[in-house]
Each structure stands twice: as C-alpha cells, then as structure tokens.
Amino acid sequence: MSAILTVEGLEVDLSVPAGTLHAVRDVSFEVARGETLCIVGESGCGKSMTALALMGLLPRNARRRARRLVFDGIDLAAASRTQTNDLRGSRMSMIFQEPMTALNPAYTIGNQLCGVYRRHKGGSAAAARERAAFLLGKVGIAAAGERLGQYPHQLSGGLRQRVMIAMALMCDPALIVADEPTTALDVTIQAQILKLLKDLQDEFGMALVLITHDLGVVARVADSVAVMYAGAIVERGTAAQVFAAPRHPYTAGLIDCIPVPGRTKPGERLGAIPGTVPALVGNITGCAFRSRCAHAQARCEDAPPQHAEGGHEWACIRGAA
Amino acid sequence: MGLHPGGRMSPLMRIEGARRTFSVSRGLLARKRTLHAVNGVDLEIEKGEVLGIVGESGCGKSTLARMLLGLIPASAGRIVLDGAEVGRMDARALAARVQPVFQDPYGSLNPRKRIASIVALPLVVHAIGDRAERRRRAVEMLERVGLPARLADNYPGQLSGGQRQRVAIARALVMQPEIVVCDEPTSALDVSVQSQILNLLMDLRREFGLTYVFISHNLAVVEHVATRVAVMYLGRIVELAPAEEIFARPRHPYTQALLASVLTPEPGKGLPDTHLGLAFPDPLDPPPGCGFNPRCAYARAVCRKRMPALAEDGPARVACHAYDPIHGKEFA
C-alpha cells in the first residue's frame, strides 16, 4: 500500500512568554491509504498540535517545520495558503472534539454541509443538498430532509458529531484527522460513533488519523499506533505489538495505569507513573521520560537510540527483550 | 447503631423517595418547563462501602450527589443521616460528616488562598484549634495525601491537576468525615494521574474507615473501586447490585449496553454493537412508561405504558418489566 501521508521530522514551536515551547519534536510517521493510525498520549504531549500541523490550522504563535510533509503527492510544507485551503475540507478533512463549538450555531446543518461541498466542488445547490442528505443517511440520521433545516443546538451531542462526520465526508476525502472525536460523548454514544467511523472507512476507503488519550479506543480502532510523550513519538507499531509487548517504559507504564476488567483485580493498587511531564520550554536533551523512568541510567541523558523489530519501533536504551 | 431484623447494620444514610425538579427555560418566550433531575430515588448507604453511581450525562447522578451533601434541597422525599434529616441539619454539622471531592480541581479550589489555608478552612469554620494547631493538622493531611509540606504556602495555580485533586481530598478529610462523595474525581485527570488518585482514595478508605459514594461515567474505574453499584437513567435507579454481580451478570438492558460500550484495551476485539438506537431521550420530555424504552431492543407494549418498579432478582434489584413476575413472561 502506498502512503497517503508521509511525515518526516515534523517540529512545532510555540512562542510563549517564557520562551520557545517545543510542542512537537522530530515526529515522523506514515499513513497508508485506508489505514487507521492512532496517536495516543496524555495532555500536553503534542498530539493535538501534530493534528493541527497536518491540517495547517496551527495557532498564530506556532511555527511548523518538517523535512518532509507530503499528502497524496502534494508537498504540504511548500504549499501556498490557497493550495492548503483547497485541500482542507476536500481531500483532507478534520473532526474536532466538541461538535457544538466546531459547528456554526447561526447556520442550519444543511447550510453548513452544502457550504463545504460548493466551496470545493462547485455545482448546483440541489446537487449539494442531495449529497448532504445522502451522507446524513450514511451517518445514521433519519429524516435527513428535515434535519438539514435544523440548527446545531436542536441536536443531541451524538447527533452533532454525526453531522460533523457527514461534513468531513462531503467532498470524499482521502484522509480524515479526528482529534478526540468521542471524548465529549457518553460511553454508549462513543461506541456507536467509533463503529460508524470504522464502517464508513470500510465503505469509502479513507485513511484515518485518530488522536486520543484513551487506550481503550486505540486498542479497538487502530491499525497502527504512535505513542507520544513530551512532544516526541516514543513508540510505534501495530496495535497488537504495542499492547501485547510494549517496549518503551512510558507505554508499559501507561497500560499498567488503567483498570482493566479481568486483568486488574478490583480494589488492588493500579500501576502508576511517578512524577510529572517535563516543561517543554527551552532546550530538551536526552530522553524526556528519564526523570520518571524506573530504568533510567546515566546514558539516558543522551538522545535515546532507536530500535526496530518487525515494524515495531521505539526510542529507549533498552533494546529488544 | 441498631440492627435490622436480618442482622444487618443499619445504614449510615438513607435516601427515601428523593426527588428534585428544576424549572428550565427553553428560550425567551417559551413557557418554563420542569426537569425531573432526580425522580424518586430510594437508596441506602452502608458504613464502609464504596457505592458507585453510574450513568450518562443528564441521568441525575450529580444532582443526587449534591443532595447528599445538602447543597441542593430535595423537592420531595427525605435523606436521613443517622436518624437526622439532612435538609433540617445544621450545615456545619452535616459538613463535618459528609464531604465532597469534585471533578474539576481547577474550579473547586480558591485561587487566591494558599494550599494550607484551603485545607484548614473546615477547621476554621468549626472553630477547631488555634492557628498553629490548624496549620499543623493541614500540613499533616497534605503529607498524608502525598503532597510535600513545602507546597503548603503555594497557590493552587502553581500546582498540577493531580496535585490539586490531592488538595481537594486533603480538605475533604481534614474534618475526618464518615462519608466522602466523590463526583467524577478523576475524569479531568490524565490516566497516569488518575491511577495515583484512585490508589490514594483506596488507601485512605482503609486507613480512615471511610464510606465513599463514587460517581463516575467510567465503568472500568467504578468496577475497580466500588463494592456496590447503582445504575441511573433519567433520574431513576434502574439497577442496584453488588459490584461483582452487576459486572458479571448485568440485568437491565441499559446496564448491559453500558457494559458492552466499555472499550477495554484489547486489540483485535473490534468495536461492540450496543444495539441502541439513535433515539436519545429528552429529559424535559421523557417517554411514557420505562424511560429507556425508545432505545431498548427488548421493549414490549407494556414498556411504553407502565414505569417498572425496582424488583428483587437474586442479589440484584432491577427496574425492568422483563424481570417482573407478571410481565416477565412476555419477554421470554
């Protein structure tokens, strides 16, 4: 499978009052056509900044650099603003965490769905409306005609996220970037929305980059996984590799932290990662996890060596078991 | 403490037919409508247990928590703590025995107060000790919840989310309450911090003999900490059972859907089909009969007409017509 997205050496720096915050540090990954990549990590690890950097939606105080940033044969790093605007919402689209703030409260659902389509594909209002109604049906919303005339506040959170998904699909994208798409939703709705996304992916064949903090979501939807810590990817592999044999101490620690029915015994102590995430302002040298790591040694002050084993990659002094 | 005929201890707190309504405006000109946030809850809280309360947004679990704390009076029914009605108790006497830990450690701590004075405030309110004694007890409690004494003179803004939640726990425990009502205590925290806080809560429970009411939407967390679980839906308890029972044999279709929706970190398992429709109930306009019937795959005619009452089924109590001795046959 050829890659739809190639990221090499992505860096995002933010200017903050205290100096330069290195939000994303030398991040590289590939996404194949139709693949689901989950980027997982805790708050402040740079996962959302990575998503925004891909979409060209970084805040004003941010600077993006990359050795290579290629989407569908187009060099995003060199693309003009107009080119990026033409791609976004068309060939690549984004789903945000909070559909209430991502949808415009002053326009009807139909207006917003059709707006995307006509901006990128042109065509008649009738054609756009037909596409919108078709996709609302696809995301499981009945009585599409009536829904198109409604405003976002008239829908429940779960339905709003379905509308967001329909909007992302309007122009038949090759890639969808979803940033915590189900975090604001109830658990039963979360399962429904994720299932819908995977079903639509099977039907339309788009690739999916899903950003989440939830290891359960990762395990159930990911083909491949990238674990981020302090702005960098510390481990990458298939979902099976990362969950069955985590190689980086941070990944292993994270998996041990969550209660899992059947694995952890009720009432018993859960694993914990002592300490807190380091500040990302100023120069960062060596392994960023070493201050919290039980296996840390003096050589962790140097850049950690990269290991690879059958597509499973990690950055740590500890090699294969 | 008296004994029930069955030899059981009498409950620490008893909730009898508790209801709470809110008047909700739906726009400038629309008539106000009544929201039944808690709609007839009967519940007993036994000493030493961890009662998990689970349910989705709008099910009334947080309103119920605030009623137990005496922060919201009941519209009807009673909440009784050791024979005294919570609504009629002196606020200070209640606060000495029932304390909260809320979800958001950013919103629940006064940003202008130093950590030690936040933790010591309950002692001030109850006029316990002098200044030095209160500070000593506050610092002692801070160390007990895993915060170094050097943070005592910091402000909340200088602390991380996990450290703030430890401060909130220290403040809750400084009066040595009997019941701690934890409302989504780890939902705003990262998973590595969540496990630290859960471990701490479990340690403190053993050390101080605490009783927890533990409210959460995260079922894996509730399964880990709770000894008994109440499942709420649209203001009512639909199932109540010992924790191991409810997770091993969920009875109510809603409990089953909730458990099926838990995404355990098991790759290859794929995504569950919850068999829930898209019909999401409007809490302002609940459906007739069982509140869950529009989403329930097993709903029969009776479910759309009559509200099921909580009925015993083995060690569990469940409000579903399928478990009703008369209507149950229709579901076979």
XYZ file of C-alpha atoms in Angstrom:
653
model
C 0.000 0.000 0.000
C 1.318 3.419 -0.869
C 1.349 6.113 1.776
C -1.318 8.789 1.591
C 0.570 10.846 4.179
C 4.292 10.995 4.886
C 5.585 12.999 7.827
C 9.317 13.303 8.437
C 10.960 15.390 11.128
C 7.885 17.462 11.975
C 8.581 20.197 14.510
C 6.132 22.684 16.012
C 7.468 25.509 18.145
C 5.216 27.868 20.060
C 6.295 31.302 21.229
C 5.176 31.652 24.827
C 6.077 34.352 27.377
C 8.696 32.042 28.915
C 10.447 31.404 25.597
C 10.017 28.756 22.911
C 7.879 25.741 23.698
C 8.813 22.697 21.631
C 5.335 21.207 21.320
C 6.201 18.671 18.598
C 9.760 17.367 18.328
C 11.078 15.459 15.333
C 7.919 13.468 14.686
C 7.879 11.039 11.750
C 5.214 8.619 10.575
C 3.448 7.335 7.512
C -0.212 6.600 6.945
C -1.175 4.148 4.214
C -4.322 4.581 2.158
C -7.298 3.361 4.132
C -5.231 2.837 7.280
C -6.132 3.954 10.803
C -3.288 5.483 12.773
C -3.963 6.357 16.400
C -1.757 8.941 18.062
C -2.058 8.464 21.804
C -0.659 10.385 24.743
C -1.554 12.497 27.745
C -2.357 16.196 27.823
C 0.480 18.349 26.599
C 2.237 15.546 24.706
C 1.806 17.344 21.377
C -0.788 15.067 19.798
C -3.298 17.817 19.029
C -0.555 20.131 17.752
C 0.521 17.353 15.402
C -3.040 17.126 14.071
C -3.324 20.873 13.615
C 0.085 20.981 11.932
C -1.072 18.421 9.361
C -4.183 20.456 8.614
C -2.376 23.801 8.506
C -4.546 25.040 11.366
C -1.878 25.916 13.925
C -2.387 28.951 16.157
C -0.615 32.156 15.192
C 2.176 31.838 17.728
C 3.188 28.472 16.267
C 5.859 27.666 13.699
C 5.871 24.447 11.708
C 8.952 22.864 10.173
C 9.370 19.469 8.549
C 11.894 17.648 6.447
C 9.025 16.133 4.502
C 5.294 16.650 4.770
C 3.644 15.016 1.804
C -0.052 14.316 1.409
C -1.290 12.439 -1.652
C 1.770 13.529 -3.670
C 1.419 17.177 -2.638
C 4.212 18.806 -0.645
C 2.296 20.445 2.207
C 5.435 22.096 3.567
C 5.776 24.073 0.334
C 2.065 24.511 -0.384
C 0.691 28.032 -0.583
C -2.114 29.134 1.630
C -4.561 28.875 -1.256
C -3.452 25.327 -2.020
C -3.848 24.341 1.643
C -7.292 25.922 1.790
C -8.306 23.995 -1.312
C -7.187 20.708 0.234
C -8.673 21.214 3.683
C -12.282 20.114 3.841
C -11.869 18.475 0.448
C -9.101 15.858 0.121
C -8.325 16.009 3.832
C -10.804 16.957 6.500
C -10.951 17.205 10.245
C -13.325 16.192 13.032
C -12.981 18.043 16.323
C -13.696 17.021 19.898
C -16.584 19.345 20.619
C -19.117 19.416 17.780
C -21.020 22.273 19.424
C -18.103 24.660 19.004
C -16.998 23.250 15.651
C -20.410 23.811 14.059
C -21.629 27.347 13.484
C -24.669 27.928 15.704
C -26.094 30.589 13.364
C -26.432 28.390 10.267
C -28.563 25.341 9.608
C -26.985 21.922 9.285
C -27.875 21.921 5.592
C -26.242 25.292 5.027
C -23.010 24.140 6.601
C -22.901 20.772 4.856
C -23.705 22.284 1.463
C -21.290 25.163 2.031
C -18.321 22.799 2.206
C -19.399 20.992 -0.941
C -19.988 24.099 -3.031
C -16.752 25.725 -1.839
C -14.738 22.802 -3.161
C -16.813 21.122 -5.836
C -18.977 23.960 -7.110
C -22.107 22.625 -8.739
C -25.730 23.396 -8.050
C -27.369 23.903 -4.700
C -29.570 20.931 -5.481
C -26.576 18.655 -6.056
C -25.017 19.769 -2.773
C -28.267 19.170 -0.936
C -28.604 15.748 -2.454
C -25.079 14.860 -1.312
C -25.790 16.226 2.181
C -28.995 14.207 2.512
C -27.215 11.093 1.226
C -24.434 11.443 3.806
C -26.791 12.203 6.686
C -28.408 8.894 5.845
C -24.989 7.249 5.799
C -24.190 8.527 9.296
C -27.465 7.071 10.506
C -29.594 10.201 10.726
C -33.150 9.541 9.643
C -35.460 12.166 8.148
C -32.461 13.871 6.558
C -34.586 16.436 4.740
C -35.986 17.743 7.985
C -32.615 17.661 9.777
C -30.986 19.787 7.078
C -33.197 22.681 8.127
C -32.300 22.399 11.797
C -29.696 24.300 13.778
C -26.880 22.595 15.747
C -28.453 23.345 19.127
C -31.523 21.339 18.149
C -29.459 18.142 18.019
C -28.021 15.999 20.807
C -24.240 15.730 21.193
C -24.134 12.360 19.484
C -26.172 13.585 16.508
C -23.991 16.694 16.215
C -20.895 14.546 15.999
C -22.624 12.509 13.266
C -23.234 15.757 11.394
C -19.535 16.634 11.788
C -18.625 13.272 10.312
C -21.023 13.811 7.404
C -19.447 17.218 6.829
C -15.958 15.702 6.822
C -17.144 13.230 4.163
C -18.873 15.761 1.876
C -16.018 16.001 -0.624
C -14.925 12.357 -0.449
C -11.626 12.896 1.415
C -8.622 10.585 1.235
C -7.729 11.400 4.846
C -9.700 12.344 7.935
C -7.932 13.680 11.009
C -10.102 13.243 14.101
C -8.972 14.908 17.332
C -10.612 13.214 20.357
C -13.852 12.790 18.361
C -15.700 10.928 21.114
C -14.187 12.358 24.297
C -17.105 14.724 24.925
C -19.680 11.978 24.382
C -21.310 9.434 26.665
C -19.858 5.915 26.636
C -22.719 4.282 24.754
C -22.634 7.058 22.147
C -18.843 6.798 21.917
C -19.053 3.149 20.924
C -21.719 3.957 18.312
C -19.749 6.851 16.783
C -16.491 4.900 16.579
C -18.284 1.990 14.952
C -19.840 4.387 12.460
C -16.426 5.880 11.621
C -14.923 2.437 11.020
C -17.896 1.325 8.898
C -17.676 4.470 6.781
C -13.950 3.915 6.425
C -14.602 0.409 5.092
C -17.141 1.807 2.641
C -15.316 4.917 1.413
C -11.713 3.815 1.963
C -10.325 6.979 3.527
C -7.352 6.911 5.878
C -7.927 7.996 9.451
C -5.571 9.678 11.890
C -7.264 9.486 15.270
C -5.899 11.488 18.173
C -6.909 10.222 21.604
C -5.840 9.839 25.220
C -7.976 6.707 25.611
C -6.059 3.430 25.316
C -9.326 1.519 25.005
C -10.257 3.490 21.890
C -6.772 2.929 20.470
C -6.872 -0.826 21.006
C -10.257 -1.180 19.341
C -9.852 1.048 16.266
C -6.136 1.354 15.431
C -4.241 -0.484 12.721
C -1.083 1.224 13.889
C -0.278 3.239 16.977
C 2.104 6.081 17.757
C 2.666 6.844 21.444
C 3.686 10.440 22.126
C 5.445 11.783 25.190
C 6.685 15.325 25.687
C 6.321 16.206 22.001
C 8.032 13.139 20.561
C 6.932 9.708 19.387
C 8.484 7.226 21.814
C 6.982 4.048 20.362
C 5.297 2.966 17.145
C 3.875 -0.303 15.964
C 0.723 -2.221 15.196
C -1.951 -2.194 17.879
C -1.168 -5.850 18.607
C 2.565 -5.140 19.016
C 2.156 -2.103 21.227
C -0.431 -3.614 23.571
C 0.943 -7.159 23.768
C 4.614 -6.195 24.104
C 5.095 -2.513 24.866
C 8.803 -1.714 24.574
C 9.025 1.842 25.853
C 8.740 2.149 29.656
C 6.251 5.002 29.212
C 3.907 2.887 27.075
C 4.173 -0.011 29.507
C 3.523 2.325 32.434
C 0.504 3.879 30.746
C -1.057 0.478 30.057
C -0.489 -0.546 33.682
C -2.250 2.584 34.959
C -5.700 1.752 33.663
C -8.056 -0.611 35.417
C -8.976 -3.423 33.032
C -11.827 -5.758 33.940
C -10.398 -9.245 34.174
C -6.764 -8.116 34.312
C -6.676 -5.803 37.318
C -8.295 -7.045 40.495
C -10.903 -4.722 41.973
C -9.551 -2.782 44.929
C -5.912 -3.626 44.225
C -3.335 -0.959 43.562
C -3.031 0.221 39.991
C 0.286 0.884 38.333
C 1.436 4.470 38.494
C 3.968 6.673 36.762
C 5.631 8.840 39.412
C 6.400 12.482 38.776
C 5.100 14.837 36.120
C 5.714 15.722 32.488
C 8.805 17.933 31.994
C 8.476 21.517 30.788
C 8.943 21.738 27.036
C 10.257 25.305 27.075
C 13.908 25.717 26.177
C 16.362 23.035 25.110
C 15.404 19.419 25.733
C 18.209 16.895 25.688
C 18.258 13.149 26.146
C 15.214 11.039 26.867
C 12.372 13.281 28.110
C 10.945 10.405 30.178
C 14.089 9.626 32.176
C 13.086 11.631 35.289
C 10.034 9.363 35.712
C 11.542 6.108 34.473
C 12.435 3.173 36.705
C 15.050 2.011 34.180
C 16.827 5.358 33.793
C 20.631 5.345 33.646
C 23.311 7.946 33.083
C 23.265 7.386 29.316
C 19.596 8.415 29.169
C 20.952 11.971 29.174
C 21.977 11.382 25.558
C 19.467 11.065 22.753
C 17.875 7.602 23.117
C 18.819 5.006 20.494
C 16.125 3.931 18.021
C 15.205 0.269 17.848
C 13.186 -1.533 15.205
C 11.889 -5.067 15.189
C 9.396 -6.218 12.568
C 7.801 -2.803 12.124
C 7.762 -2.143 15.866
C 9.916 0.894 16.699
C 10.861 2.531 19.960
C 13.343 5.054 21.319
C 14.974 3.803 24.514
C 18.283 2.486 25.823
C 16.507 -0.817 26.352
C 16.590 -2.958 23.226
C 14.509 -5.981 22.318
C 13.657 -8.289 25.193
C -26.239 1.571 65.997
C -29.346 -0.618 65.693
C -29.712 -3.839 63.803
C -32.205 -4.765 61.116
C -34.222 -7.913 61.709
C -31.894 -9.693 59.267
C -28.940 -8.818 61.476
C -27.564 -6.228 59.045
C -26.162 -2.971 60.330
C -28.490 -0.057 59.926
C -27.421 2.159 57.038
C -25.350 5.267 57.584
C -27.501 7.235 55.195
C -30.953 6.524 53.866
C -32.486 8.140 50.792
C -36.251 7.752 50.656
C -38.218 8.710 47.568
C -35.875 11.599 46.861
C -36.919 13.890 44.056
C -35.512 17.079 42.692
C -37.025 19.175 39.959
C -35.655 22.223 38.199
C -37.563 24.824 36.292
C -35.940 25.157 32.891
C -36.387 27.980 30.430
C -36.301 26.977 26.778
C -35.951 30.439 25.307
C -37.231 33.922 25.788
C -40.893 33.383 25.123
C -41.285 29.693 25.768
C -43.071 28.560 28.886
C -40.821 27.259 31.652
C -40.732 23.513 31.906
C -39.991 21.120 34.691
C -36.943 18.897 34.608
C -37.130 15.877 36.905
C -33.401 15.554 37.532
C -33.844 13.054 40.362
C -37.136 11.301 40.078
C -37.847 9.083 43.059
C -34.632 7.509 44.325
C -34.554 5.042 47.218
C -31.107 4.076 48.372
C -29.243 3.090 51.496
C -25.584 3.794 52.065
C -23.944 1.247 54.323
C -20.978 2.068 56.505
C -17.659 1.234 54.877
C -18.962 0.530 51.402
C -17.978 2.159 48.135
C -21.251 2.844 46.391
C -20.618 3.501 42.714
C -23.240 5.533 40.897
C -23.002 5.268 37.122
C -24.972 6.684 34.255
C -24.618 9.049 31.364
C -24.844 12.824 31.261
C -28.206 14.086 32.445
C -29.101 10.930 34.381
C -29.201 12.878 37.656
C -26.138 11.387 39.339
C -24.508 14.739 40.096
C -27.768 16.243 41.328
C -28.126 13.285 43.670
C -24.548 13.846 44.892
C -25.308 17.461 45.689
C -28.452 16.413 47.548
C -26.437 14.007 49.724
C -24.096 16.897 50.538
C -27.006 19.126 51.465
C -26.067 21.556 48.697
C -29.414 21.142 46.946
C -32.579 20.531 48.978
C -34.852 17.702 47.879
C -38.127 18.754 46.232
C -39.745 15.708 47.801
C -38.689 12.714 49.864
C -36.075 12.561 52.599
C -32.383 11.998 53.037
C -31.613 10.746 56.515
C -28.180 10.603 58.097
C -28.104 8.563 61.292
C -31.704 9.417 62.102
C -31.440 13.132 61.303
C -32.880 14.615 58.141
C -30.159 16.191 56.008
C -32.429 19.039 54.910
C -33.003 20.099 58.508
C -29.498 19.596 59.821
C -27.186 22.442 60.619
C -24.965 22.896 57.556
C -21.843 22.702 59.696
C -22.878 19.526 61.466
C -23.580 17.918 58.092
C -20.290 19.144 56.589
C -18.361 17.573 59.474
C -19.726 14.176 58.460
C -20.234 14.322 54.698
C -17.596 15.890 52.460
C -17.234 16.278 48.684
C -14.457 15.754 46.165
C -15.500 17.304 42.870
C -14.421 16.661 39.310
C -12.660 19.881 38.495
C -9.725 20.610 40.802
C -9.325 23.917 38.975
C -12.775 25.224 39.820
C -13.102 23.775 43.321
C -10.095 25.485 44.970
C -9.989 29.206 45.739
C -7.157 30.518 43.541
C -6.333 33.339 45.990
C -5.794 31.151 49.043
C -2.647 29.282 49.950
C -2.829 25.489 49.981
C -2.533 25.192 53.764
C -5.362 27.641 54.385
C -7.595 25.887 51.832
C -7.131 22.607 53.684
C -7.505 24.265 57.106
C -10.694 26.152 56.220
C -13.080 23.447 57.502
C -11.248 23.604 60.854
C -11.715 27.377 60.949
C -15.425 27.001 60.185
C -15.790 24.522 63.032
C -13.570 26.637 65.323
C -11.193 23.753 65.950
C -7.772 24.507 67.442
C -5.736 27.671 67.219
C -3.921 28.918 64.159
C -0.800 26.852 64.740
C -2.769 23.693 65.514
C -4.876 24.087 62.364
C -1.803 24.567 60.217
C -0.149 21.539 61.787
C -3.188 19.407 61.004
C -3.456 20.773 57.459
C 0.195 20.040 56.698
C -0.121 16.593 58.250
C -3.096 15.851 55.997
C -1.266 17.231 52.942
C 1.591 14.825 53.613
C -0.892 12.018 54.120
C -2.342 12.590 50.632
C 1.148 12.620 49.146
C 1.914 16.321 48.893
C 5.212 17.617 50.271
C 4.899 20.105 53.129
C 6.840 22.682 51.110
C 3.749 23.176 48.900
C 1.710 24.385 51.896
C 2.321 28.034 51.102
C 1.805 27.726 47.345
C -1.311 28.788 45.498
C -3.491 26.351 43.512
C -2.297 27.929 40.252
C 1.211 26.622 40.940
C 0.028 23.010 41.194
C -0.698 20.384 38.557
C -4.188 18.905 38.159
C -3.280 15.781 40.120
C -1.757 17.818 42.945
C -4.869 19.995 43.105
C -7.072 16.926 43.370
C -4.890 15.799 46.283
C -5.506 19.171 47.932
C -9.253 18.720 47.441
C -9.011 15.277 49.048
C -6.966 16.637 51.969
C -9.578 19.342 52.531
C -12.354 16.757 52.459
C -10.585 14.564 55.017
C -9.266 17.144 57.464
C -12.532 17.017 59.452
C -12.461 13.208 59.457
C -15.859 12.802 57.821
C -17.710 9.500 57.592
C -18.915 9.796 54.015
C -16.950 11.231 51.110
C -18.984 11.964 47.997
C -16.634 11.788 45.015
C -18.236 13.235 41.884
C -16.150 12.205 38.856
C -12.959 12.667 40.912
C -10.585 11.528 38.176
C -12.417 12.464 34.992
C -10.411 15.639 34.422
C -7.083 13.893 35.001
C -4.662 12.097 32.713
C -4.638 8.320 33.081
C -1.233 8.195 34.797
C -2.520 10.696 37.367
C -5.914 9.009 37.617
C -4.304 5.782 38.830
C -2.364 7.697 41.504
C -5.553 9.336 42.789
C -7.519 6.065 42.734
C -4.746 4.321 44.675
C -4.747 7.165 47.187
C -8.526 7.048 47.636
C -8.387 3.305 48.271
C -5.541 3.694 50.796
C -7.373 6.464 52.653
C -10.535 4.405 52.779
C -8.730 1.614 54.605
C -6.802 3.968 56.851
C -9.734 6.127 57.955
C -12.567 3.604 57.567
C -14.315 5.863 55.059
C -17.529 5.321 53.177
C -17.482 6.534 49.583
C -20.212 7.487 47.208
C -18.285 7.279 43.957
C -19.912 8.861 40.933
C -18.415 8.225 37.537
C -19.233 7.631 33.914
C -16.133 5.440 33.615
C -17.287 1.884 34.262
C -13.808 0.376 34.369
C -12.939 2.769 37.189
C -16.176 2.006 39.034
C -15.602 -1.727 38.686
C -12.163 -1.209 40.205
C -13.240 0.770 43.266
C -16.913 0.041 44.009
C -18.346 -2.617 46.288
C -21.918 -1.907 45.165
C -23.221 -0.147 42.074
C -26.357 1.851 41.273
C -27.104 2.482 37.602
C -29.130 5.614 36.938
C -31.161 6.524 33.883
C -33.294 9.649 33.532
C -33.381 10.406 37.235
C -34.096 6.892 38.464
C -32.125 3.910 39.618
C -32.660 1.143 37.083
C -30.347 -1.418 38.672
C -28.682 -1.818 42.037
C -26.426 -4.742 42.905
C -23.138 -5.781 44.487
C -20.296 -4.762 42.174
C -19.155 -8.254 41.216
C -22.774 -9.204 40.454
C -23.533 -6.220 38.241
C -20.357 -6.653 36.191
C -20.707 -10.424 35.911
C -24.466 -10.537 35.312
C -25.897 -7.179 34.249
C -29.677 -7.493 34.161
C -31.165 -4.245 32.924
C -30.797 -3.778 29.139
C -29.314 -0.345 29.825
C -26.699 -1.774 32.186
C -25.906 -4.370 29.531
C -25.470 -1.651 26.893
C -23.289 0.403 29.227
C -21.020 -2.552 29.934
C -20.892 -3.523 26.262
C -19.747 0.021 25.465
C -16.671 -0.164 27.674
C -13.668 -0.251 25.382
C -11.110 -2.403 27.128
C -7.566 -2.156 25.742
C -7.775 -5.433 23.858
C -6.665 -5.082 20.250
C -8.395 -7.316 17.757
C -11.674 -7.262 19.632
C -13.117 -4.579 17.401
C -15.980 -2.328 18.345
C -19.063 -3.548 20.173
C -22.552 -3.236 18.796
C -24.580 -1.723 21.613
C -27.935 -2.381 19.910
C -29.022 1.066 20.999
C -30.954 3.156 18.536
C -30.384 6.801 17.802
C -33.387 7.951 19.811
C -31.885 9.950 22.614
C -34.426 10.873 25.287
C -35.195 14.494 26.045
C -35.023 14.699 29.864
C -37.592 17.506 29.668
C -39.974 15.263 27.801
C -39.313 11.709 28.943
C -41.138 8.960 27.096
C -44.153 7.350 28.751
C -43.550 4.062 30.533
C -39.963 2.937 31.039
C -37.622 5.837 30.274
C -35.287 3.518 28.393
C -37.904 2.007 26.056
C -37.114 4.083 22.905
C -33.525 2.785 22.931
C -34.265 -0.722 24.177
C -34.036 -3.668 21.794
C -36.374 -5.730 24.008
C -39.133 -3.161 24.514
C -42.698 -4.517 24.503
C -46.055 -2.793 24.665
C -46.047 -2.728 28.453
C -42.712 -0.858 28.460
C -44.303 2.035 26.610
C -47.197 2.215 29.070
C -46.022 1.461 32.576
C -42.958 2.500 34.517
C -41.306 -0.595 36.014
C -40.517 -0.536 39.743
C -37.303 -1.853 41.297
C -37.836 -5.564 41.945
C -35.577 -8.112 43.585
C -33.851 -10.622 41.351
C -31.280 -12.647 43.237
C -28.776 -10.296 44.848
C -29.782 -7.513 42.461
C -32.642 -5.069 42.256
C -33.702 -4.148 38.758
C -36.384 -1.877 37.295
C -37.323 -3.673 34.098
C -40.566 -5.379 33.104
C -38.596 -8.364 31.832
C -37.756 -9.191 35.458
C -41.279 -8.574 36.690
C -43.051 -11.771 37.796
C -46.210 -10.816 35.878
C -44.906 -9.086 32.758
C -41.680 -11.067 32.549
C -43.381 -13.880 30.583
C -43.978 -11.539 27.644
C -40.215 -11.280 27.172
C -39.458 -14.984 27.085
